PDB file of C-alpha atoms in Angstrom:
ATOM      1  CA  GLU A  26      76.974 100.624  89.700  1.00 96.00           C
ATOM      2  CA  VAL A  27      80.415 100.048  91.132  1.00 97.00           C
ATOM      3  CA  GLN A  28      81.372  96.354  91.348  1.00 98.00           C
ATOM      4  CA  LEU A  29      84.509  94.649  92.551  1.00 98.00           C
ATOM      5  CA  LEU A  30      84.901  90.880  92.038  1.00 98.00           C
ATOM      6  CA  GLU A  31      87.827  89.061  93.561  1.00 98.00           C
ATOM      7  CA  SER A  32      89.013  85.653  92.380  1.00 98.00           C
ATOM      8  CA  GLY A  33      92.026  83.405  92.629  1.00 98.00           C
ATOM      9  CA  GLY A  34      91.871  82.260  96.256  1.00 97.00           C
ATOM     10  CA  GLY A  35      92.207  78.663  97.329  1.00 97.00           C
ATOM     11  CA  LEU A  36      94.111  76.142  99.443  1.00 97.00           C
ATOM     12  CA  VAL A  37      97.920  76.321  99.128  1.00 98.00           C
ATOM     13  CA  GLN A  38     100.774  74.739 101.021  1.00 97.00           C
ATOM     14  CA  PRO A  39     103.192  76.776 103.151  1.00 97.00           C
ATOM     15  CA  GLY A  40     105.812  78.317 100.900  1.00 97.00           C
ATOM     16  CA  GLY A  41     103.471  78.243  97.882  1.00 98.00           C
ATOM     17  CA  SER A  42     102.094  81.026  95.700  1.00 98.00           C
ATOM     18  CA  LEU A  43      98.797  82.404  94.510  1.00 98.00           C
ATOM     19  CA  ARG A  44      97.700  85.270  92.296  1.00 98.00           C
ATOM     20  CA  LEU A  45      94.530  87.113  93.272  1.00 98.00           C
ATOM     21  CA  SER A  46      92.555  89.245  90.792  1.00 98.00           C
ATOM     22  CA  CYS A  47      89.955  91.940  91.349  1.00 98.00           C
ATOM     23  CA  ALA A  48      87.830  92.853  88.337  1.00 98.00           C
ATOM     24  CA  ALA A  49      86.396  96.334  88.605  1.00 98.00           C
ATOM     25  CA  SER A  50      83.456  97.948  86.818  1.00 98.00           C
ATOM     26  CA  GLY A  51      81.163 100.947  87.059  1.00 97.00           C
ATOM     27  CA  PHE A  52      83.780 103.599  87.540  1.00 95.00           C
ATOM     28  CA  SER A  53      86.910 105.065  85.883  1.00 93.00           C
ATOM     29  CA  PHE A  54      89.310 102.478  87.246  1.00 94.00           C
ATOM     30  CA  SER A  55      92.535 104.245  86.194  1.00 92.00           C
ATOM     31  CA  SER A  56      91.593 107.344  88.122  1.00 91.00           C
ATOM     32  CA  TYR A  57      91.440 105.691  91.564  1.00 94.00           C
ATOM     33  CA  ALA A  58      93.864 104.107  93.918  1.00 94.00           C
ATOM     34  CA  MET A  59      93.025 100.579  94.960  1.00 95.00           C
ATOM     35  CA  SER A  60      93.950  98.519  97.992  1.00 96.00           C
ATOM     36  CA  TRP A  61      93.917  94.968  99.352  1.00 98.00           C
ATOM     37  CA  VAL A  62      92.673  94.356 102.846  1.00 98.00           C
ATOM     38  CA  ARG A  63      92.584  91.000 104.561  1.00 98.00           C
ATOM     39  CA  GLN A  64      90.768  89.488 107.472  1.00 98.00           C
ATOM     40  CA  ALA A  65      91.894  86.315 109.196  1.00 98.00           C
ATOM     41  CA  PRO A  66      89.067  83.959 110.358  1.00 96.00           C
ATOM     42  CA  GLY A  67      87.309  85.542 113.340  1.00 95.00           C
ATOM     43  CA  LYS A  68      89.791  88.453 113.426  1.00 97.00           C
ATOM     44  CA  GLY A  69      89.831  92.138 112.465  1.00 97.00           C
ATOM     45  CA  LEU A  70      90.744  93.968 109.276  1.00 98.00           C
ATOM     46  CA  GLU A  71      94.366  94.344 108.196  1.00 97.00           C
ATOM     47  CA  TRP A  72      95.505  96.601 105.318  1.00 97.00           C
ATOM     48  CA  VAL A  73      97.865  94.716 102.996  1.00 97.00           C
ATOM     49  CA  SER A  74      98.812  96.847 100.046  1.00 96.00           C
ATOM     50  CA  ALA A  75      97.850  99.829  97.874  1.00 95.00           C
ATOM     51  CA  PHE A  76      98.447 100.969  94.312  1.00 94.00           C
ATOM     52  CA  SER A  77      98.062 104.550  93.125  1.00 90.00           C
ATOM     53  CA  GLY A  78      95.620 105.351  90.304  1.00 82.00           C
ATOM     54  CA  SER A  79      97.349 106.871  87.365  1.00 73.00           C
ATOM     55  CA  GLY A  80     100.851 106.625  88.704  1.00 70.00           C
ATOM     56  CA  ASP A  81     102.994 103.676  89.631  1.00 82.00           C
ATOM     57  CA  SER A  82     103.383 104.022  93.335  1.00 91.00           C
ATOM     58  CA  THR A  83     102.880 100.961  95.479  1.00 94.00           C
ATOM     59  CA  TYR A  84     102.745 100.472  99.270  1.00 94.00           C
ATOM     60  CA  TYR A  85     102.895  97.388 101.508  1.00 95.00           C
ATOM     61  CA  ALA A  86     102.276  96.417 105.085  1.00 95.00           C
ATOM     62  CA  GLU A  87     105.473  95.311 106.814  1.00 95.00           C
ATOM     63  CA  SER A  88     103.985  91.822 107.339  1.00 96.00           C
ATOM     64  CA  VAL A  89     103.923  91.189 103.550  1.00 97.00           C
ATOM     65  CA  LYS A  90     106.724  93.330 102.199  1.00 97.00           C
ATOM     66  CA  GLY A  91     109.059  91.302  99.996  1.00 97.00           C
ATOM     67  CA  ARG A  92     106.547  88.458  99.639  1.00 98.00           C
ATOM     68  CA  PHE A  93     103.520  90.054  98.054  1.00 98.00           C
ATOM     69  CA  THR A  94     103.388  92.177  94.907  1.00 98.00           C
ATOM     70  CA  ILE A  95     100.503  94.443  93.903  1.00 97.00           C
ATOM     71  CA  SER A  96      99.896  95.394  90.278  1.00 96.00           C
ATOM     72  CA  ARG A  97      97.128  96.628  88.070  1.00 94.00           C
ATOM     73  CA  ASP A  98      96.121  96.591  84.391  1.00 94.00           C
ATOM     74  CA  ASN A  99      94.106  99.704  83.759  1.00 92.00           C
ATOM     75  CA  SER A 100      93.240  98.484  80.221  1.00 94.00           C
ATOM     76  CA  LYS A 101      91.435  95.539  81.820  1.00 96.00           C
ATOM     77  CA  SER A 102      90.206  97.394  84.933  1.00 96.00           C
ATOM     78  CA  THR A 103      91.791  94.721  87.061  1.00 97.00           C
ATOM     79  CA  LEU A 104      93.897  94.762  90.238  1.00 97.00           C
ATOM     80  CA  TYR A 105      96.180  91.901  91.159  1.00 98.00           C
ATOM     81  CA  LEU A 106      98.001  90.603  94.215  1.00 98.00           C
ATOM     82  CA  GLN A 107     100.758  88.096  93.769  1.00 98.00           C
ATOM     83  CA  LEU A 108     101.250  86.145  96.995  1.00 98.00           C
ATOM     84  CA  ASN A 109     104.612  84.273  97.345  1.00 98.00           C
ATOM     85  CA  SER A 110     106.250  82.412 100.226  1.00 98.00           C
ATOM     86  CA  LEU A 111     102.883  81.979 101.911  1.00 98.00           C
ATOM     87  CA  ARG A 112     102.657  81.263 105.606  1.00 98.00           C
ATOM     88  CA  ALA A 113      99.881  79.912 107.813  1.00 97.00           C
ATOM     89  CA  GLU A 114      99.333  83.425 109.171  1.00 97.00           C
ATOM     90  CA  ASP A 115      98.459  84.635 105.678  1.00 98.00           C
ATOM     91  CA  THR A 116      95.231  82.636 105.836  1.00 98.00           C
ATOM     92  CA  ALA A 117      92.456  85.138 105.440  1.00 98.00           C
ATOM     93  CA  ILE A 118      89.698  86.552 103.292  1.00 98.00           C
ATOM     94  CA  TYR A 119      91.333  89.018 100.921  1.00 98.00           C
ATOM     95  CA  TYR A 120      89.188  91.993  99.909  1.00 98.00           C
ATOM     96  CA  CYS A 121      89.944  94.530  97.232  1.00 98.00           C
ATOM     97  CA  ALA A 122      88.734  98.012  97.976  1.00 97.00           C
ATOM     98  CA  LYS A 123      88.447 101.277  96.074  1.00 96.00           C
ATOM     99  CA  VAL A 124      89.862 104.406  97.605  1.00 94.00           C
ATOM    100  CA  SER A 125      87.296 107.117  97.599  1.00 91.00           C
ATOM    101  CA  PRO A 126      89.136 110.358  96.916  1.00 82.00           C
ATOM    102  CA  LEU A 127      89.862 110.853  93.272  1.00 77.00           C
ATOM    103  CA  THR A 128      93.611 110.504  92.454  1.00 68.00           C
ATOM    104  CA  MET A 129      94.621 110.197  96.081  1.00 81.00           C
ATOM    105  CA  VAL A 130      96.347 107.085  97.455  1.00 82.00           C
ATOM    106  CA  ARG A 131      95.369 107.667 101.047  1.00 87.00           C
ATOM    107  CA  GLY A 132      91.694 107.657 101.781  1.00 90.00           C
ATOM    108  CA  GLU A 133      88.692 105.839 102.962  1.00 95.00           C
ATOM    109  CA  PHE A 134      87.420 102.799 101.126  1.00 97.00           C
ATOM    110  CA  ASP A 135      83.984 103.485  99.667  1.00 96.00           C
ATOM    111  CA  TYR A 136      83.545 100.138  97.797  1.00 97.00           C
ATOM    112  CA  TRP A 137      84.624  96.619  98.720  1.00 98.00           C
ATOM    113  CA  GLY A 138      84.464  93.288  96.934  1.00 98.00           C
ATOM    114  CA  ARG A 139      83.006  90.206  98.516  1.00 98.00           C
ATOM    115  CA  GLY A 140      86.432  88.778  99.111  1.00 98.00           C
ATOM    116  CA  THR A 141      88.324  85.599  98.240  1.00 98.00           C
ATOM    117  CA  LEU A 142      89.561  83.097 100.745  1.00 98.00           C
ATOM    118  CA  VAL A 143      93.207  82.117 100.907  1.00 98.00           C
ATOM    119  CA  ALA A 144      93.944  79.128 103.119  1.00 98.00           C
ATOM    120  CA  VAL A 145      97.578  78.162 103.771  1.00 98.00           C
ATOM    121  CA  SER A 146      97.963  74.696 105.203  1.00 96.00           C
ATOM    122  CA  SER A 147      99.839  71.506 104.638  1.00 94.00           C
TER     123      SER A 147
ATOM    124  CA  ASP B  13     103.286 102.675 112.304  1.00 90.00           C
ATOM    125  CA  ILE B  14     100.155 104.302 113.745  1.00 95.00           C
ATOM    126  CA  GLN B  15      98.258 102.068 116.170  1.00 96.00           C
ATOM    127  CA  MET B  16      94.490 102.371 116.496  1.00 98.00           C
ATOM    128  CA  THR B  17      92.797 101.243 119.710  1.00 98.00           C
ATOM    129  CA  GLN B  18      89.046 100.921 119.966  1.00 98.00           C
ATOM    130  CA  SER B  19      86.942 100.638 123.144  1.00 97.00           C
ATOM    131  CA  PRO B  20      85.050  98.788 124.233  1.00 97.00           C
ATOM    132  CA  SER B  21      85.755  95.477 122.404  1.00 97.00           C
ATOM    133  CA  THR B  22      82.172  94.351 122.990  1.00 98.00           C
ATOM    134  CA  LEU B  23      79.141  96.436 123.782  1.00 97.00           C
ATOM    135  CA  SER B  24      75.748  95.080 124.896  1.00 97.00           C
ATOM    136  CA  ALA B  25      72.823  97.332 124.112  1.00 97.00           C
ATOM    137  CA  SER B  26      69.087  97.397 123.446  1.00 97.00           C
ATOM    138  CA  VAL B  27      67.093  98.805 120.509  1.00 98.00           C
ATOM    139  CA  GLY B  28      66.668 102.545 121.130  1.00 98.00           C
ATOM    140  CA  ASP B  29      69.836 102.929 123.150  1.00 98.00           C
ATOM    141  CA  ARG B  30      72.452 105.626 122.443  1.00 98.00           C
ATOM    142  CA  VAL B  31      75.703 103.891 121.655  1.00 98.00           C
ATOM    143  CA  THR B  32      79.149 105.392 121.640  1.00 98.00           C
ATOM    144  CA  ILE B  33      82.365 103.756 120.439  1.00 98.00           C
ATOM    145  CA  THR B  34      85.788 105.308 120.952  1.00 98.00           C
ATOM    146  CA  CYS B  35      88.869 105.083 118.780  1.00 98.00           C
ATOM    147  CA  ARG B  36      92.273 106.374 119.842  1.00 98.00           C
ATOM    148  CA  ALA B  37      95.328 106.851 117.599  1.00 98.00           C
ATOM    149  CA  SER B  38      98.916 106.428 118.848  1.00 97.00           C
ATOM    150  CA  GLN B  39      99.747 109.788 117.212  1.00 97.00           C
ATOM    151  CA  SER B  40      97.804 112.623 115.649  1.00 97.00           C
ATOM    152  CA  ILE B  41      95.973 111.674 112.477  1.00 97.00           C
ATOM    153  CA  ARG B  42      94.288 115.100 112.131  1.00 96.00           C
ATOM    154  CA  SER B  43      90.833 114.162 110.791  1.00 96.00           C
ATOM    155  CA  TRP B  44      91.849 111.259 108.556  1.00 95.00           C
ATOM    156  CA  LEU B  45      89.590 108.690 110.125  1.00 97.00           C
ATOM    157  CA  ALA B  46      86.819 106.513 108.785  1.00 97.00           C
ATOM    158  CA  TRP B  47      84.290 104.220 110.416  1.00 98.00           C
ATOM    159  CA  TYR B  48      82.975 100.953 108.958  1.00 98.00           C
ATOM    160  CA  GLN B  49      80.187  98.541 109.789  1.00 98.00           C
ATOM    161  CA  GLN B  50      80.670  94.805 109.137  1.00 98.00           C
ATOM    162  CA  LYS B  51      78.079  92.068 109.447  1.00 98.00           C
ATOM    163  CA  PRO B  52      79.011  88.343 109.506  1.00 96.00           C
ATOM    164  CA  GLY B  53      80.004  87.012 106.091  1.00 96.00           C
ATOM    165  CA  LYS B  54      79.874  90.439 104.507  1.00 97.00           C
ATOM    166  CA  ALA B  55      82.397  93.017 103.398  1.00 98.00           C
ATOM    167  CA  PRO B  56      82.757  96.188 105.505  1.00 98.00           C
ATOM    168  CA  LYS B  57      80.531  99.132 104.683  1.00 98.00           C
ATOM    169  CA  LEU B  58      81.772 102.732 104.917  1.00 98.00           C
ATOM    170  CA  LEU B  59      79.740 104.825 107.389  1.00 98.00           C
ATOM    171  CA  ILE B  60      81.781 107.974 108.070  1.00 98.00           C
ATOM    172  CA  TYR B  61      84.916 109.523 106.601  1.00 97.00           C
ATOM    173  CA  LYS B  62      87.078 112.458 107.457  1.00 96.00           C
ATOM    174  CA  ALA B  63      86.015 111.850 111.060  1.00 97.00           C
ATOM    175  CA  THR B  64      82.621 113.527 110.768  1.00 98.00           C
ATOM    176  CA  THR B  65      81.262 113.247 107.209  1.00 97.00           C
ATOM    177  CA  LEU B  66      78.389 110.811 106.736  1.00 98.00           C
ATOM    178  CA  GLN B  67      78.745 108.599 103.674  1.00 97.00           C
ATOM    179  CA  SER B  68      75.914 108.921 101.188  1.00 96.00           C
ATOM    180  CA  GLY B  69      72.982 106.629 102.033  1.00 97.00           C
ATOM    181  CA  VAL B  70      73.940 106.063 105.679  1.00 98.00           C
ATOM    182  CA  PRO B  71      71.193 106.859 108.177  1.00 98.00           C
ATOM    183  CA  SER B  72      71.559 110.078 110.118  1.00 98.00           C
ATOM    184  CA  ARG B  73      71.458 108.238 113.459  1.00 98.00           C
ATOM    185  CA  PHE B  74      75.184 107.590 112.808  1.00 98.00           C
ATOM    186  CA  SER B  75      77.539 110.434 113.622  1.00 98.00           C
ATOM    187  CA  GLY B  76      81.240 110.839 114.113  1.00 98.00           C
ATOM    188  CA  SER B  77      83.327 113.347 116.082  1.00 98.00           C
ATOM    189  CA  GLY B  78      86.890 114.038 117.112  1.00 98.00           C
ATOM    190  CA  SER B  79      90.235 115.038 115.676  1.00 98.00           C
ATOM    191  CA  GLY B  80      93.883 114.460 116.519  1.00 97.00           C
ATOM    192  CA  THR B  81      94.039 111.251 118.509  1.00 98.00           C
ATOM    193  CA  GLU B  82      90.557 110.698 119.907  1.00 98.00           C
ATOM    194  CA  PHE B  83      87.439 109.945 117.955  1.00 98.00           C
ATOM    195  CA  THR B  84      83.941 108.637 118.581  1.00 98.00           C
ATOM    196  CA  LEU B  85      81.214 106.947 116.582  1.00 98.00           C
ATOM    197  CA  THR B  86      77.736 107.496 117.996  1.00 98.00           C
ATOM    198  CA  ILE B  87      74.495 105.737 117.103  1.00 98.00           C
ATOM    199  CA  SER B  88      71.778 107.989 118.444  1.00 98.00           C
ATOM    200  CA  SER B  89      69.048 105.382 118.667  1.00 98.00           C
ATOM    201  CA  LEU B  90      70.193 101.746 118.046  1.00 98.00           C
ATOM    202  CA  GLN B  91      68.093  99.894 115.476  1.00 98.00           C
ATOM    203  CA  PRO B  92      67.831  96.114 114.907  1.00 97.00           C
ATOM    204  CA  ASP B  93      69.899  96.410 111.687  1.00 97.00           C
ATOM    205  CA  ASP B  94      72.782  98.043 113.646  1.00 98.00           C
ATOM    206  CA  PHE B  95      73.943  94.949 115.547  1.00 98.00           C
ATOM    207  CA  ALA B  96      77.295  94.406 113.900  1.00 98.00           C
ATOM    208  CA  THR B  97      81.016  94.948 114.340  1.00 98.00           C
ATOM    209  CA  TYR B  98      82.391  98.436 113.874  1.00 98.00           C
ATOM    210  CA  TYR B  99      85.967  99.343 112.837  1.00 98.00           C
ATOM    211  CA  CYS B 100      87.803 102.631 112.752  1.00 98.00           C
ATOM    212  CA  GLN B 101      90.558 103.205 110.132  1.00 97.00           C
ATOM    213  CA  GLN B 102      93.223 105.879 109.980  1.00 97.00           C
ATOM    214  CA  TYR B 103      94.536 107.037 106.617  1.00 94.00           C
ATOM    215  CA  ASP B 104      96.897 109.766 107.673  1.00 93.00           C
ATOM    216  CA  SER B 105      99.816 107.621 106.582  1.00 87.00           C
ATOM    217  CA  TYR B 106     100.222 105.578 103.411  1.00 85.00           C
ATOM    218  CA  SER B 107     100.170 102.486 105.578  1.00 89.00           C
ATOM    219  CA  CYS B 108      96.616 102.819 106.849  1.00 93.00           C
ATOM    220  CA  SER B 109      95.527 100.816 109.807  1.00 96.00           C
ATOM    221  CA  PHE B 110      92.330  99.639 111.493  1.00 97.00           C
ATOM    222  CA  GLY B 111      91.198  99.358 115.094  1.00 98.00           C
ATOM    223  CA  GLN B 112      90.582  95.854 116.427  1.00 98.00           C
ATOM    224  CA  GLY B 113      86.798  96.243 116.169  1.00 98.00           C
ATOM    225  CA  THR B 114      83.864  96.730 118.474  1.00 98.00           C
ATOM    226  CA  LYS B 115      81.051  94.206 118.441  1.00 98.00           C
ATOM    227  CA  VAL B 116      77.620  95.634 119.240  1.00 98.00           C
ATOM    228  CA  GLU B 117      75.429  92.821 120.533  1.00 97.00           C
ATOM    229  CA  SER B 118      71.918  92.573 121.839  1.00 96.00           C
ATOM    230  CA  LYS B 119      71.565  92.889 125.599  1.00 94.00           C
TER     231      LYS B 119
END
């Protein structure tokens, strides 16, 4: 059974940093691209970042480029998102999601974690 | 960036109704479109991918159609479990994007 478990969220002041983790199990983690998607309270879904499976290609939404860094440790089957220079508008539930097509970066998300809440406030 | 526009934003319907949601892309995305269902407090669930392919385990009352810039999600006979918010997603570009969502509520 595929499982994705996010952690690392919390309350942080504007300008602060957080590191989110997503522990994956039940599939060959290194073979699949992974993404982070966020959802502000009461709002829609916003794609944040993606990391290719076996390669080292990364992609970011313009709204987070230069502030967030995605990474992965295939030996630990874990995806990370480093959030720096946080703003109030970054407040959201952050989901990690598995890209369905094997080895492709672009694709639908067939599994999602439960999410971790990041709240940016003074 | 490719913009995705869903309509309507809210839809009031009754059990047994046929429901159709539209998603339009700002440029052609070929058939690289997915539909998700999200219930309050839960993660989104994949319903349809590549515009028309039903995800394993999803009831056959859900169907998708379209290509290029215009797409539809149809629920042939709305069931009580289907009251939720639905999102389309394009993945033609590396920067994928979602529609703003359509909330299906009880009439």
